[in-house]
Short mmCIF file of C-alpha atoms and ligand atoms in Angstrom, two decimals:
data_model
loop_
_atom_site.label_atom_id
_atom_site.label_comp_id
_atom_site.label_asym_id
_atom_site.label_seq_id
_atom_site.Cartn_x
_atom_site.Cartn_y
_atom_site.Cartn_z
CA UNK A 1 9.40 29.01 37.72
CA UNK A 2 8.01 25.55 37.15
CA UNK A 3 10.18 22.47 36.72
CA UNK A 4 9.23 18.99 35.69
CA UNK A 5 11.28 16.10 37.11
CA UNK A 6 11.03 12.97 34.99
CA UNK A 7 11.72 10.06 37.36
CA UNK A 8 11.05 10.03 41.11
CA UNK A 9 13.71 7.55 42.19
CA UNK A 10 16.75 7.73 44.46
CA UNK A 11 18.01 10.94 42.85
CA UNK A 12 14.99 12.49 41.09
CA UNK A 13 12.75 12.56 44.15
CA UNK A 14 15.28 14.07 46.61
CA UNK A 15 16.39 16.64 44.01
CA UNK A 16 12.76 17.58 43.30
CA UNK A 17 12.10 17.95 47.04
CA UNK A 18 15.20 20.11 47.65
CA UNK A 19 14.52 22.24 44.54
CA UNK A 20 11.00 22.90 45.87
CA UNK A 21 12.08 23.54 49.46
CA UNK A 22 15.37 25.40 49.05
CA UNK A 23 14.90 26.80 45.54
CA UNK A 24 11.26 27.85 45.87
CA UNK A 25 10.53 26.20 42.51
CA UNK A 26 7.11 24.72 41.69
CA UNK A 27 7.75 21.08 40.96
CA UNK A 28 5.82 18.53 38.99
CA UNK A 29 7.31 15.13 39.70
CA UNK A 30 6.59 12.54 37.02
CA UNK A 31 6.90 8.79 37.36
CA UNK A 32 5.49 6.00 35.20
CA UNK A 33 4.75 3.98 38.36
CA UNK A 34 1.30 5.05 39.67
CA UNK A 35 2.12 3.72 43.15
CA UNK A 36 5.17 6.04 43.39
CA UNK A 37 2.98 8.97 42.28
CA UNK A 38 0.29 8.12 44.82
CA UNK A 39 2.74 7.66 47.71
CA UNK A 40 4.55 10.91 46.85
CA UNK A 41 1.31 12.90 46.81
CA UNK A 42 0.43 11.38 50.18
CA UNK A 43 3.79 12.53 51.59
CA UNK A 44 5.09 8.98 51.89
CA UNK A 45 8.73 8.56 50.82
CA UNK A 46 9.06 5.35 48.78
CA UNK A 47 12.89 5.35 48.89
CA UNK A 48 15.30 4.86 51.80
CA UNK A 49 16.88 8.18 52.80
CA UNK A 50 17.10 9.50 56.38
CA UNK A 51 15.30 12.81 57.05
CA UNK A 52 13.83 13.08 53.57
CA UNK A 53 10.22 12.10 54.34
CA UNK A 54 9.60 15.12 56.59
CA UNK A 55 10.85 17.42 53.83
CA UNK A 56 8.57 15.70 51.31
CA UNK A 57 5.57 16.23 53.59
CA UNK A 58 6.46 19.93 53.94
CA UNK A 59 6.63 20.61 50.21
CA UNK A 60 3.52 18.55 49.42
CA UNK A 61 1.55 20.40 52.13
CA UNK A 62 2.81 23.76 50.85
CA UNK A 63 1.62 22.84 47.33
CA UNK A 64 5.19 23.19 45.97
CA UNK A 65 5.42 19.58 44.77
CA UNK A 66 2.83 17.39 43.09
CA UNK A 67 3.32 14.10 41.31
CA UNK A 68 1.67 12.77 38.15
CA UNK A 69 2.24 9.97 35.67
CA UNK A 70 2.60 12.32 32.66
CA UNK A 71 4.50 15.59 32.21
CA UNK A 72 2.94 19.03 31.79
CA UNK A 73 4.15 22.34 30.37
CA UNK A 74 6.96 23.79 32.50
CA UNK A 75 10.01 26.06 32.14
CA UNK A 76 12.60 23.37 32.83
CA UNK A 77 12.68 19.58 32.40
CA UNK A 78 15.00 17.18 34.21
CA UNK A 79 15.59 13.62 33.08
CA UNK A 80 16.39 11.52 36.15
CA UNK A 81 15.44 8.00 35.04
CA UNK A 82 17.50 4.81 35.37
CA UNK A 83 20.09 3.79 32.79
CA UNK A 84 20.29 0.02 33.31
CA UNK A 85 22.20 -2.62 31.31
CA UNK A 86 21.10 -4.65 28.38
CA UNK A 87 22.95 -7.81 27.31
CA UNK A 88 26.62 -7.90 28.21
CA UNK A 89 26.95 -4.74 30.35
CA UNK A 90 25.85 -2.44 27.50
CA UNK A 91 24.15 0.69 28.86
CA UNK A 92 20.48 0.99 27.96
CA UNK A 93 19.42 4.61 27.41
CA UNK A 94 15.88 3.74 26.31
CA UNK A 95 14.35 5.24 29.50
CA UNK A 96 16.21 8.51 28.90
CA UNK A 97 14.94 8.50 25.32
CA UNK A 98 11.34 7.65 26.33
CA UNK A 99 11.30 10.42 28.97
CA UNK A 100 12.77 12.86 26.43
CA UNK A 101 10.16 11.94 23.80
CA UNK A 102 7.39 12.55 26.32
CA UNK A 103 8.53 16.14 27.00
CA UNK A 104 9.40 17.08 23.39
CA UNK A 105 5.82 18.18 22.50
CA UNK A 106 5.77 20.48 25.58
CA UNK A 107 9.04 22.34 24.86
CA UNK A 108 8.88 26.06 24.00
CA UNK A 109 11.31 28.94 23.41
CA UNK A 110 13.65 29.59 26.35
CA UNK A 111 13.08 26.23 28.09
CA UNK A 112 15.83 24.29 29.84
CA UNK A 113 16.27 20.52 29.32
CA UNK A 114 18.80 18.73 31.59
CA UNK A 115 19.85 15.08 31.82
CA UNK A 116 20.98 13.98 35.30
CA UNK A 117 20.82 10.21 34.70
CA UNK A 118 24.25 8.55 34.60
CA UNK A 119 24.75 8.21 30.86
CA UNK A 120 27.27 7.02 28.30
CA UNK A 121 29.38 9.75 26.68
CA UNK A 122 27.46 11.42 23.83
CA UNK A 123 23.95 10.83 25.24
CA UNK A 124 23.14 14.54 25.69
CA UNK A 125 24.16 15.28 22.09
CA UNK A 126 22.05 12.34 20.88
CA UNK A 127 19.02 13.59 22.81
CA UNK A 128 19.58 17.13 21.43
CA UNK A 129 19.55 15.68 17.90
CA UNK A 130 16.35 13.79 18.69
CA UNK A 131 14.66 16.93 20.06
CA UNK A 132 15.67 19.03 17.02
CA UNK A 133 14.62 16.26 14.61
CA UNK A 134 11.13 16.25 16.12
CA UNK A 135 10.95 20.03 16.74
CA UNK A 136 13.35 21.69 14.20
CA UNK A 137 11.96 25.17 14.98
CA UNK A 138 13.48 24.92 18.50
CA UNK A 139 17.11 24.77 17.28
CA UNK A 140 19.04 27.57 19.00
CA UNK A 141 15.94 28.49 21.06
CA UNK A 142 16.20 26.05 23.98
CA UNK A 143 18.97 25.19 26.42
CA UNK A 144 20.27 21.63 26.76
CA UNK A 145 22.76 20.40 29.38
CA UNK A 146 24.06 17.44 31.36
CA UNK A 147 24.46 17.73 35.12
CA UNK A 148 25.34 14.58 37.07
CA UNK A 149 24.75 14.23 40.80
CA UNK A 150 27.37 12.82 43.16
CA UNK A 151 25.51 12.43 46.45
CA UNK A 152 26.32 9.66 48.89
CA UNK A 153 23.29 7.50 49.73
CA UNK A 154 22.45 8.18 53.39
CA UNK A 155 23.77 11.76 53.30
CA UNK A 156 21.67 13.09 50.42
CA UNK A 157 20.02 16.09 52.13
CA UNK A 158 23.38 17.65 52.97
CA UNK A 159 25.25 16.66 49.82
CA UNK A 160 22.57 17.73 47.32
CA UNK A 161 22.95 21.27 48.61
CA UNK A 162 26.64 21.42 49.52
CA UNK A 163 28.48 19.29 46.93
CA UNK A 164 30.12 21.00 43.97
CA UNK A 165 28.51 20.09 40.65
CA UNK A 166 29.76 19.80 37.11
CA UNK A 167 27.48 21.30 34.44
CA UNK A 168 28.05 20.73 30.74
CA UNK A 169 25.83 22.31 28.11
CA UNK A 170 25.72 21.60 24.38
CA UNK A 171 26.82 25.27 24.10
CA UNK A 172 27.92 28.00 26.51
CA UNK A 173 24.46 29.56 26.74
CA UNK A 174 23.01 26.19 27.81
CA UNK A 175 25.71 25.74 30.46
CA UNK A 176 24.98 29.22 31.87
CA UNK A 177 21.21 28.64 31.89
CA UNK A 178 21.62 25.34 33.77
CA UNK A 179 24.05 26.97 36.25
CA UNK A 180 21.41 29.63 36.88
CA UNK A 181 18.84 26.94 37.71
CA UNK A 182 21.05 24.90 40.06
CA UNK A 183 22.30 28.05 41.83
CA UNK A 184 18.77 28.38 43.25
CA UNK A 185 19.38 25.47 45.65
CA UNK A 186 23.04 24.37 45.39
CA UNK A 187 25.55 26.10 47.70
CA UNK A 188 28.57 24.20 46.30
CA UNK A 189 30.42 25.54 43.24
CA UNK A 190 28.88 24.90 39.81
CA UNK A 191 31.75 24.08 37.47
CA UNK A 192 31.08 24.76 33.77
CA UNK A 193 32.22 22.41 31.00
CA UNK A 194 30.77 20.76 27.88
CA UNK A 195 28.22 17.91 27.87
CA UNK A 196 30.64 15.11 26.93
CA UNK A 197 33.11 16.03 29.66
CA UNK A 198 30.32 16.25 32.25
CA UNK A 199 29.06 12.77 31.22
CA UNK A 200 32.58 11.32 31.40
CA UNK A 201 33.23 13.07 34.71
CA UNK A 202 30.45 11.13 36.46
CA UNK A 203 31.72 7.82 35.05
CA UNK A 204 35.29 8.75 35.99
CA UNK A 205 34.47 9.51 39.62
CA UNK A 206 32.92 6.12 40.27
CA UNK A 207 35.48 4.24 38.15
CA UNK A 208 38.26 5.91 40.09
CA UNK A 209 36.82 4.64 43.35
CA UNK A 210 36.26 1.16 41.87
CA UNK A 211 39.90 0.97 40.73
CA UNK A 212 41.14 2.10 44.15
CA UNK A 213 38.96 -0.44 45.97
CA UNK A 214 40.17 -3.14 43.54
CA UNK A 215 43.74 -2.30 44.52
CA UNK A 216 42.86 -2.83 48.19
CA UNK A 217 41.01 -6.06 47.38
CA UNK A 218 43.93 -7.34 45.30
CA UNK A 219 46.27 -6.63 48.22
CA UNK A 220 43.97 -8.66 50.49
CA UNK A 221 44.25 -11.67 48.14
CA UNK A 222 48.05 -11.35 47.96
CA UNK A 223 48.34 -10.96 51.75
CA UNK A 224 46.13 -14.00 52.37
CA UNK A 225 48.62 -16.09 50.36
CA UNK A 226 51.68 -14.39 51.83
CA UNK A 227 50.58 -14.71 55.47
CA UNK A 228 50.54 -10.93 56.02
CA UNK A 229 47.85 -8.99 57.91
CA UNK A 230 46.46 -6.75 55.14
CA UNK A 231 45.01 -4.25 57.64
CA UNK A 232 48.34 -3.71 59.31
CA UNK A 233 50.03 -3.50 55.91
CA UNK A 234 47.63 -0.81 54.62
CA UNK A 235 47.86 1.17 57.84
CA UNK A 236 51.65 1.18 57.57
CA UNK A 237 51.71 1.99 53.83
CA UNK A 238 49.29 4.87 54.46
CA UNK A 239 51.87 6.45 56.78
CA UNK A 240 53.57 7.52 53.54
CA UNK A 241 52.54 11.15 52.97
CA UNK A 242 51.30 10.51 49.43
CA UNK A 243 49.73 7.04 49.76
CA UNK A 244 46.07 6.54 50.68
CA UNK A 245 44.92 2.96 50.14
CA UNK A 246 41.21 2.22 50.68
CA UNK A 247 39.74 -0.72 52.59
CA UNK A 248 39.39 -4.24 51.23
CA UNK A 249 35.95 -5.77 51.66
CA UNK A 250 33.79 -8.62 50.42
CA UNK A 251 33.28 -6.97 47.01
CA UNK A 252 31.78 -3.74 45.73
CA UNK A 253 28.04 -3.20 45.92
CA UNK A 254 25.51 -0.43 45.51
CA UNK A 255 24.04 0.92 42.34
CA UNK A 256 26.82 3.17 41.15
CA UNK A 257 30.41 2.09 41.64
CA UNK A 258 29.78 -1.49 40.50
CA UNK A 259 27.80 -0.25 37.49
CA UNK A 260 29.18 2.99 36.04
CA UNK A 261 32.62 1.67 35.00
CA UNK A 262 30.86 -0.61 32.48
CA UNK A 263 29.60 2.53 30.70
CA UNK A 264 33.24 3.24 29.88
CA UNK A 265 34.38 -0.33 29.16
CA UNK A 266 31.42 -0.97 26.83
CA UNK A 267 32.23 2.07 24.70
CA UNK A 268 36.04 2.05 24.82
CA UNK A 269 37.05 -1.60 25.39
CA UNK A 270 40.57 -1.30 23.92
CA UNK A 271 41.51 1.69 26.05
CA UNK A 272 39.85 0.78 29.36
CA UNK A 273 41.73 -2.36 30.41
CA UNK A 274 42.58 -1.13 33.92
CA UNK A 275 38.96 -0.14 34.58
CA UNK A 276 37.76 -3.54 33.28
CA UNK A 277 40.30 -5.40 35.44
CA UNK A 278 39.16 -3.49 38.52
CA UNK A 279 35.59 -4.63 37.87
CA UNK A 280 36.76 -8.24 37.50
CA UNK A 281 38.80 -8.10 40.74
CA UNK A 282 35.96 -6.59 42.76
CA UNK A 283 33.47 -9.16 41.41
CA UNK A 284 35.95 -11.98 42.03
CA UNK A 285 36.47 -10.85 45.63
CA UNK A 286 32.85 -11.74 46.50
CA UNK A 287 33.19 -15.20 44.90
CA UNK A 288 36.51 -15.71 46.75
CA UNK A 289 34.88 -14.81 50.10
CA UNK A 290 32.04 -17.28 49.51
CA UNK A 291 34.57 -20.03 48.71
CA UNK A 292 36.51 -19.24 51.90
CA UNK A 293 33.35 -19.65 54.00
CA UNK A 294 32.35 -22.89 52.27
CA UNK A 295 35.87 -24.30 52.81
CA UNK A 296 35.86 -23.26 56.47
CA UNK A 297 32.56 -25.11 56.96
CA UNK A 298 33.93 -28.27 55.28
CA UNK A 299 37.12 -28.18 57.36
CA UNK A 300 35.10 -27.73 60.55
CA UNK A 301 32.93 -30.75 59.67
CA UNK A 302 36.01 -32.90 59.01
CA UNK A 303 37.65 -31.86 62.24
CA UNK A 304 34.63 -31.97 64.59
CA UNK A 305 32.35 -34.54 62.87
CA UNK A 306 29.39 -32.19 63.15
CA UNK A 307 27.94 -29.28 61.24
CA UNK A 308 28.99 -25.86 62.51
CA UNK A 309 26.79 -22.91 63.40
CA UNK A 310 27.83 -20.05 61.15
CA UNK A 311 27.04 -16.37 61.81
CA UNK A 312 26.89 -14.28 58.62
CA UNK A 313 27.36 -10.74 59.92
CA UNK A 314 25.84 -8.02 57.73
CA UNK A 315 23.69 -7.95 54.59
CA UNK A 316 23.86 -4.25 53.64
CA UNK A 317 26.07 -3.15 50.75
CA UNK A 318 28.19 -0.93 53.00
CA UNK A 319 28.60 -0.13 56.72
CA UNK A 320 25.88 1.46 58.84
CA UNK A 321 23.09 1.62 56.27
CA UNK A 322 19.96 -0.48 55.81
CA UNK A 323 20.19 -0.64 52.01
CA UNK A 324 20.55 -4.27 50.90
CA UNK A 325 20.21 -3.80 47.14
CA UNK A 326 23.12 -5.00 44.96
CA UNK A 327 24.96 -6.14 48.07
CA UNK A 328 27.89 -8.56 47.74
CA UNK A 329 27.23 -9.64 51.35
CA UNK A 330 23.74 -10.78 50.36
CA UNK A 331 25.05 -12.76 47.38
CA UNK A 332 27.70 -14.43 49.57
CA UNK A 333 25.04 -15.47 52.11
CA UNK A 334 22.90 -16.93 49.29
CA UNK A 335 25.87 -18.83 47.81
CA UNK A 336 26.93 -20.28 51.18
CA UNK A 337 23.37 -21.36 51.96
CA UNK A 338 23.09 -23.09 48.57
CA UNK A 339 26.35 -24.98 48.99
CA UNK A 340 26.15 -25.98 52.61
CA UNK A 341 23.78 -27.54 55.11
CA UNK A 342 25.46 -25.86 58.08
CA UNK A 343 23.26 -24.04 60.58
CA UNK A 344 23.42 -20.46 59.32
CA UNK A 345 22.43 -17.41 61.35
CA UNK A 346 21.91 -14.26 59.29
CA UNK A 347 22.56 -10.91 60.97
CA UNK A 348 21.66 -7.40 59.81
CA UNK A 349 21.27 -5.00 62.75
CA UNK A 350 19.96 -2.14 60.57
CA UNK A 351 16.90 -4.04 59.34
CA UNK A 352 13.95 -5.19 61.48
CA UNK A 353 13.01 -8.11 59.23
CA UNK A 354 13.90 -9.65 55.88
CA UNK A 355 11.48 -11.32 53.41
CA UNK A 356 13.74 -14.37 52.91
CA UNK A 357 16.05 -14.69 55.92
CA UNK A 358 15.11 -14.96 59.58
CA UNK A 359 17.40 -12.41 61.20
CA UNK A 360 19.27 -13.02 64.46
CA UNK A 361 20.55 -10.39 66.91
CA UNK A 362 24.27 -9.84 66.29
CA UNK A 363 25.34 -10.62 69.88
CA UNK A 364 23.27 -13.83 70.03
CA UNK A 365 24.61 -14.98 66.65
CA UNK A 366 28.19 -14.22 67.67
CA UNK A 367 27.81 -16.13 70.95
CA UNK A 368 26.28 -19.20 69.29
CA UNK A 369 28.53 -19.42 66.23
CA UNK A 370 31.45 -21.73 65.66
CA UNK A 371 32.35 -19.77 62.53
CA UNK A 372 31.81 -15.99 62.37
CA UNK A 373 31.93 -14.27 58.98
CA UNK A 374 32.11 -10.46 58.94
CA UNK A 375 30.70 -9.28 55.63
CA UNK A 376 29.73 -5.65 56.33
CA UNK A 377 31.67 -3.38 58.68
CA UNK A 378 28.73 -2.17 60.79
CA UNK A 379 29.85 -0.15 63.84
CA UNK A 380 28.06 -2.31 66.48
CA UNK A 381 30.11 -5.35 65.37
CA UNK A 382 33.25 -3.56 66.55
CA UNK A 383 32.12 -3.85 70.18
CA UNK A 384 32.14 -7.68 70.05
CA UNK A 385 34.97 -9.36 71.98
CA UNK A 386 37.62 -11.26 70.01
CA UNK A 387 37.45 -15.00 70.70
CA UNK A 388 40.21 -17.54 70.05
CA UNK A 389 37.59 -20.31 70.35
CA UNK A 390 35.81 -19.28 67.16
CA UNK A 391 36.89 -19.40 63.54
CA UNK A 392 36.60 -15.77 62.45
CA UNK A 393 36.59 -14.80 58.78
CA UNK A 394 36.93 -11.05 58.96
CA UNK A 395 36.51 -9.78 55.38
CA UNK A 396 35.91 -6.16 56.36
CA UNK A 397 38.42 -5.52 59.11
CA UNK A 398 36.27 -5.59 62.26
CA UNK A 399 39.12 -6.90 64.41
CA UNK A 400 41.89 -6.08 61.92
CA UNK A 401 43.55 -9.39 62.88
N1 SAJ B 13 33.95 -0.04 49.57
C1 SAJ B 13 35.05 -0.85 49.85
N2 SAJ B 13 36.18 -0.27 50.34
C2 SAJ B 13 36.27 1.07 50.56
C3 SAJ B 13 35.15 1.89 50.26
C4 SAJ B 13 34.00 1.31 49.75
O1 SAJ B 13 35.01 -2.08 49.68
O2 SAJ B 13 37.33 1.51 51.03
C5 SAJ B 13 32.71 -0.66 49.04
C6 SAJ B 13 31.51 -0.46 49.95
O3 SAJ B 13 31.47 -1.42 50.97
C7 SAJ B 13 30.37 -0.61 48.96
C8 SAJ B 13 30.94 0.00 47.66
O4 SAJ B 13 32.33 0.02 47.85
O5 SAJ B 13 30.05 -1.97 48.73
C9 SAJ B 13 30.44 1.39 47.33
O6 SAJ B 13 30.35 2.20 48.48
P1 SAJ B 13 30.76 3.74 48.52
O7 SAJ B 13 30.47 4.28 49.84
O8 SAJ B 13 32.15 3.90 48.04
O9 SAJ B 13 29.86 4.42 47.39
P2 SAJ B 13 28.24 4.49 47.06
O10 SAJ B 13 27.96 3.47 46.00
O11 SAJ B 13 27.43 4.48 48.27
O12 SAJ B 13 28.17 5.97 46.41
C10 SAJ B 13 29.00 6.30 45.31
C11 SAJ B 13 29.72 7.61 45.62
N3 SAJ B 13 30.81 7.82 44.66
C12 SAJ B 13 32.08 8.03 45.05
O13 SAJ B 13 32.45 8.03 46.21
C13 SAJ B 13 33.08 8.27 43.95
C14 SAJ B 13 28.71 8.75 45.56
O14 SAJ B 13 29.37 10.01 45.72
C15 SAJ B 13 27.98 8.75 44.21
O15 SAJ B 13 27.00 9.77 44.14
C16 SAJ B 13 27.26 7.43 44.09
O16 SAJ B 13 28.25 6.39 44.12
C17 SAJ B 13 26.47 7.44 42.79
O17 SAJ B 13 25.24 7.62 42.84
O18 SAJ B 13 27.07 7.39 41.71
#
């Protein structure tokens, strides 16, 4: 069995590695970026994921995984390329289409073609039409399916194997063929459905979380006005046996939850008002936090006739990771630095150095600061002592005060 993975990014590369290691499948990993191909063949992991580099080295050494910049004949093809935005939050499926076009000449009877990339509803059917337009003799002879991943960054090795997966073919035979493939390395259940439902399922999962986080963030705005401790409020409300409110924060970051809901709102704007509002609230929360910090700095200057030292605690997009991409904390730090001449200390304990900011140890920054702003709920911050002498803006519930 030989499988070709088109795209060696945050999902394609780990899936290719696990399929080679746990599924015993010969993998050709394809990426248009020659540096990614080179690093992969050298056993160097170009993405951030704990424990994954050792596994890569194992499968490269064993000859089970090689990387190239163009695809070759295989038995199964997996499209795991990005689906970014174009214009006003419209999903751009041109990478999916380009990757598909590059494998079309290689397809033969009995092959499996699967899209894993997060995609707007209908993408798998569109790609099937494209394949059959270019290779009409393959109609009814190949298997086409959509199978989204749902792994949590930072826990990918475990979740790729143990999470349940949803698999939707363009027909039942395609669904079964794809289930057969994934059963080689997935221990979770493989739930069959059709392609459109599987596409919508991925978008639904992340939109659901976005809406729930927006509810928590909206409560934090209301409580700020009402003089109520939002952390205490949520803890008490969650004592209800059927209520489970998530945590407010300084906005929603990462590459999934803040992105995928737009795939629904772009296609179904009239029907998706709640999902669109959730996006607006979570984006607004970051802007609101930045304003709060800027106002606190101005008030301090008025009161003390000097500029304060401000500790900005955390740059990562969520607690206890070193991933800074698409982080609301990072955008808040940038905004505050633009609008203020205060002495700002930037803290990110999970990163050794940053290309733009000089990083300060979290204890030193906390000791020196007049104003402390908690942006990311990293565990070490929770060991800091509360101080009445400092102005503390706790956006992620470190002290829950
Ligand atoms: N956040 C809050 N409050 C909360 C929980 C999260 O403000 O109570 C914020 C985080 O700080 C972060 C953002 O939300 O900025 C997203 O973090 P996350 O841990 O909820 O999710 P991701 O983006 O790391 O991973 C998500 C997961 N999806 C769901 O939990 C529904 C993961 O399973 C998906 O595979 C991944 O998106 C993806 O690739 O789609």
